PDB file of C-alpha atoms in Angstrom:
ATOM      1  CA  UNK A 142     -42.802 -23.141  -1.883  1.00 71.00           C
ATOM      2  CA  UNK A 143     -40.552 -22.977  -5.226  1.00 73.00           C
ATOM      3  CA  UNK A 144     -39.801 -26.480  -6.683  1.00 76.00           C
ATOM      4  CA  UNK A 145     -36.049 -26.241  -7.927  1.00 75.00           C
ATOM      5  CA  UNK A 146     -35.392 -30.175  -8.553  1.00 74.00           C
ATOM      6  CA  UNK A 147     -32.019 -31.776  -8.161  1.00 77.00           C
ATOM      7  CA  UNK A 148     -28.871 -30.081  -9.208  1.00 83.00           C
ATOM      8  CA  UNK A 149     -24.995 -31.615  -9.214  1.00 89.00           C
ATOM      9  CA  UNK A 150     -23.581 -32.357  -7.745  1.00 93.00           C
ATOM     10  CA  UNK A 151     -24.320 -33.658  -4.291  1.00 93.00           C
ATOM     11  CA  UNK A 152     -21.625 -32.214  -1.535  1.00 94.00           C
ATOM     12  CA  UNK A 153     -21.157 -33.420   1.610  1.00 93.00           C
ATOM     13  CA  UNK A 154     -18.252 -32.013   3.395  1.00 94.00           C
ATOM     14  CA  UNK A 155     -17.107 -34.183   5.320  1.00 92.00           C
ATOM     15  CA  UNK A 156     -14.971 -33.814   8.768  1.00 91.00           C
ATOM     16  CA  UNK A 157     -11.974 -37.066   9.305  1.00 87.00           C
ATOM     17  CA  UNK A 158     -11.451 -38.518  12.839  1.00 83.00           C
ATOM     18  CA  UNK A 159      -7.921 -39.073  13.588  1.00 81.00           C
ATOM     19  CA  UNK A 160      -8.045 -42.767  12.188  1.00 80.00           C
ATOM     20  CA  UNK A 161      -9.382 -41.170   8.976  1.00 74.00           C
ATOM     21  CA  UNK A 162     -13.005 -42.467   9.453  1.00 76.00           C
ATOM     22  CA  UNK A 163     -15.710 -39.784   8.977  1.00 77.00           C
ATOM     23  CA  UNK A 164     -17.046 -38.087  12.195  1.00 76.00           C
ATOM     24  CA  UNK A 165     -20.621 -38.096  12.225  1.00 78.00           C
ATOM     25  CA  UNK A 166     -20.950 -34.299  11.912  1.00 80.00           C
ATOM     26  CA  UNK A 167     -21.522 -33.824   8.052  1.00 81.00           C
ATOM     27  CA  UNK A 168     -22.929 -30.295   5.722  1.00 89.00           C
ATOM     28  CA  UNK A 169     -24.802 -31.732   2.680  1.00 90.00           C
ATOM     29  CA  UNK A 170     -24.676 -28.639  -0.013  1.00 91.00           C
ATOM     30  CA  UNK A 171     -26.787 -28.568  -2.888  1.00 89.00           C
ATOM     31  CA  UNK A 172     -26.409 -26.270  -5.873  1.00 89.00           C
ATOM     32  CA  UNK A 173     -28.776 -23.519  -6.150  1.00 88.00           C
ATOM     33  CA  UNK A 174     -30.185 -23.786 -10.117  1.00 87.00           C
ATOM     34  CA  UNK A 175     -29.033 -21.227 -12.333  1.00 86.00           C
ATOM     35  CA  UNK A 176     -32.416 -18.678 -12.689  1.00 87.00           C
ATOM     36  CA  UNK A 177     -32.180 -18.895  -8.826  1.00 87.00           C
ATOM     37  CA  UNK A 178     -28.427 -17.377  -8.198  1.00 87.00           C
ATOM     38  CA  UNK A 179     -29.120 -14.075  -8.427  1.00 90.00           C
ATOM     39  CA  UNK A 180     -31.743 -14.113  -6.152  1.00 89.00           C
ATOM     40  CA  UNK A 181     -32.471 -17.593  -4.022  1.00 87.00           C
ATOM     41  CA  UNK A 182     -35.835 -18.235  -2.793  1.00 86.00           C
ATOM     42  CA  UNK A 183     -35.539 -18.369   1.274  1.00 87.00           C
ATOM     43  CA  UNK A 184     -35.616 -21.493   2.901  1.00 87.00           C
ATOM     44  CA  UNK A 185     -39.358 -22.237   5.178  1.00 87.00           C
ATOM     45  CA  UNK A 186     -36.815 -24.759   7.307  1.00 88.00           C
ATOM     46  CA  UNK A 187     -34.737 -22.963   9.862  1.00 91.00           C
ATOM     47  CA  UNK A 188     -31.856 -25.896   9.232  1.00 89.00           C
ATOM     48  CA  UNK A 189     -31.452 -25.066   5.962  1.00 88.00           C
ATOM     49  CA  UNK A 190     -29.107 -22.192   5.229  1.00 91.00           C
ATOM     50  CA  UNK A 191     -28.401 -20.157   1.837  1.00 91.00           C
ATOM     51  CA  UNK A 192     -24.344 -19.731   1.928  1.00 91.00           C
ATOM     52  CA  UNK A 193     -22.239 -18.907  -0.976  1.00 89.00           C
ATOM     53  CA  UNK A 194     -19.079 -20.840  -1.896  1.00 87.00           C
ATOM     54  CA  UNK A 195     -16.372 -19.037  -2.565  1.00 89.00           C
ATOM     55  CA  UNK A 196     -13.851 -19.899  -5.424  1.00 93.00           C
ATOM     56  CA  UNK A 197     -11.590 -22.467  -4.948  1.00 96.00           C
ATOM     57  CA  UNK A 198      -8.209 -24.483  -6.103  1.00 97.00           C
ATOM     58  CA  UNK A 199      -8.858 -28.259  -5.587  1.00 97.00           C
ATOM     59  CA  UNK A 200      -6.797 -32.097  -5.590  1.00 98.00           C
ATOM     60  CA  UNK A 201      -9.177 -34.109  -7.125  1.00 98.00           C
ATOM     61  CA  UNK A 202      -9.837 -37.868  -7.766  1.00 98.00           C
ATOM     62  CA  UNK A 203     -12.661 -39.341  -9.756  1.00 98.00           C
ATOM     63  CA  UNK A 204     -14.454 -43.237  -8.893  1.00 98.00           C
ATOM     64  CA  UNK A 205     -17.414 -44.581 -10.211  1.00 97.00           C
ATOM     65  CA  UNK A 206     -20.310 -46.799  -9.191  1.00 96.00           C
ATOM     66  CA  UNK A 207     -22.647 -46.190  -6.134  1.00 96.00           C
ATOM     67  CA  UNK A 208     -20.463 -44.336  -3.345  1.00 96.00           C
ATOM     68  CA  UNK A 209     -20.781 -45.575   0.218  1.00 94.00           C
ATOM     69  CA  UNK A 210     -18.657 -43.441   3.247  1.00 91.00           C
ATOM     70  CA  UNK A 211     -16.311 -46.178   3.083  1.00 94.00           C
ATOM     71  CA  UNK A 212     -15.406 -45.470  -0.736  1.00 96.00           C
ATOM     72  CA  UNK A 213     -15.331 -42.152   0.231  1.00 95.00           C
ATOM     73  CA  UNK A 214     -12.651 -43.033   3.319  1.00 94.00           C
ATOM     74  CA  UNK A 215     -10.727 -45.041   0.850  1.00 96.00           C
ATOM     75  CA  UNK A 216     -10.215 -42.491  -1.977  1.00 97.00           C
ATOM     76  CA  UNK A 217      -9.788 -39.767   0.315  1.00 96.00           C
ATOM     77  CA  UNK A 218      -6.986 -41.999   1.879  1.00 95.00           C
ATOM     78  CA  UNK A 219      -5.407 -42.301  -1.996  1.00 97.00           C
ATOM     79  CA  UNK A 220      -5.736 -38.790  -2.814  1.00 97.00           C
ATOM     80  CA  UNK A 221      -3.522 -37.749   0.802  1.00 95.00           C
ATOM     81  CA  UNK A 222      -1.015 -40.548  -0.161  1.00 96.00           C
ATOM     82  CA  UNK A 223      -0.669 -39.610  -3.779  1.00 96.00           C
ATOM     83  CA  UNK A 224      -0.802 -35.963  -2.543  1.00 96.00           C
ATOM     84  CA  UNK A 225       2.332 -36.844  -0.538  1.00 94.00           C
ATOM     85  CA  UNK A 226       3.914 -34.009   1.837  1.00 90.00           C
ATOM     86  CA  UNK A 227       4.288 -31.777  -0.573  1.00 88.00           C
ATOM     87  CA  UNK A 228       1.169 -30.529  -1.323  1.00 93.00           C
ATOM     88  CA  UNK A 229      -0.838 -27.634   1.366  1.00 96.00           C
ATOM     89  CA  UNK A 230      -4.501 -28.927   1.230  1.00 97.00           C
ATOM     90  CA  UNK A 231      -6.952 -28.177   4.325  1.00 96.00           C
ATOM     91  CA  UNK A 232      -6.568 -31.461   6.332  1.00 93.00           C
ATOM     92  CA  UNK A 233      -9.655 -30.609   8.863  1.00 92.00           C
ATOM     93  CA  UNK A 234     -12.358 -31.315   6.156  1.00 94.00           C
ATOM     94  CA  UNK A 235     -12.485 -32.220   2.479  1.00 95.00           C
ATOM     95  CA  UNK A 236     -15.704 -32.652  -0.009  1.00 96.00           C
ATOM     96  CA  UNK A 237     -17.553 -36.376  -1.392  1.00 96.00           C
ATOM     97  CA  UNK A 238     -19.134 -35.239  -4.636  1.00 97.00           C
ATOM     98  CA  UNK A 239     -21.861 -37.583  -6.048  1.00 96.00           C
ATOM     99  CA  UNK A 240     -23.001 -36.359  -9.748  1.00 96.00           C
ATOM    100  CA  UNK A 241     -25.727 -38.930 -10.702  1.00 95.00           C
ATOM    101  CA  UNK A 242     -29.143 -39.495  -9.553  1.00 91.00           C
ATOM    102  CA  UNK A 243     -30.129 -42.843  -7.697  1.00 88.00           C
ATOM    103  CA  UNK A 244     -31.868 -44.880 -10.571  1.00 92.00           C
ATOM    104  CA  UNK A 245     -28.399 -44.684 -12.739  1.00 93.00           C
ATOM    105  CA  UNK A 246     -27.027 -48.306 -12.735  1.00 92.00           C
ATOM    106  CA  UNK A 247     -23.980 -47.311 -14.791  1.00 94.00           C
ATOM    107  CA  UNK A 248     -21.324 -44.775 -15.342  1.00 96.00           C
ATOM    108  CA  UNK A 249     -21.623 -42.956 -12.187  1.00 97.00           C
ATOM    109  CA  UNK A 250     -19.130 -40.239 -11.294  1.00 97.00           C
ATOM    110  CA  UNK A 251     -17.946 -39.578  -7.348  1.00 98.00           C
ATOM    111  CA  UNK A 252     -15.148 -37.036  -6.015  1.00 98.00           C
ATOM    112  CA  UNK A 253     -13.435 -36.600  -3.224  1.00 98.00           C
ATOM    113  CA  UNK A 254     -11.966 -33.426  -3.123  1.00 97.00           C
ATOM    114  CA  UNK A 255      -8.943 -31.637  -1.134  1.00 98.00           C
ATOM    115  CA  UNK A 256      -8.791 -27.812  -1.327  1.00 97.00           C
ATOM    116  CA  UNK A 257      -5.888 -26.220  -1.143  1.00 97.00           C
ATOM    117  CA  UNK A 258      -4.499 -23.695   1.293  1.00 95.00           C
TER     118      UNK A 258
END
């Protein structure tokens, strides 16, 4: 029954096929605001799910305007070839980060992100 509002950004984790097309099992994760860290108000829906995210080292990129999966495909697909061989990420799952609300025409800001291993 507590209103938090929106925080940023938007995560969806998101789990690549073979083909590198998004499986349609996805985790949305919002972030908890600030006053509500210490002590989170507990979800009424049983699908909903309070989990902490550890701390983590990331390969980034940055895009702007408004994010469909396949932008999210096609960055992902520049950040692994940029990445090369060289670099240990987790290959099973990686994040799309939207930072903007949906009435913001310009300078949007989307990730994709890679953590590493």
């Amino acid at each position: 029954g507590v209103g938090m509002g929106m925080t940023a950004p938007v995560s969806i984790t998101a789990f690549p096929a073979e083909d590198g097309s998004l499986q349609q099992k996805v985790k949305v994760s919002l972030r908890i605001p600030s006053q509500f860290q210490a002590n989170p108000p507990c979800p009424s829906d049983e699908s909903i799910k309070i989990e902490e995210r550890q701390g983590m080292t990331i390969y980034s990129t940055q895009f702007g305007g408004y994010a469909k999966e396949v932008d999210y495909v096609n960055y992902a697909a520049k950040l692994k070839s940029a990445l090369g061989n060289e670099a240990a990420y987790h290959k099973d799952f990686y994040f799309c980060n939207g930072y903007d609300p949906p009435m913001k025409p310009y300078g949007r800001r989307n990730e994709v992100w890679f953590v590493k291993e």
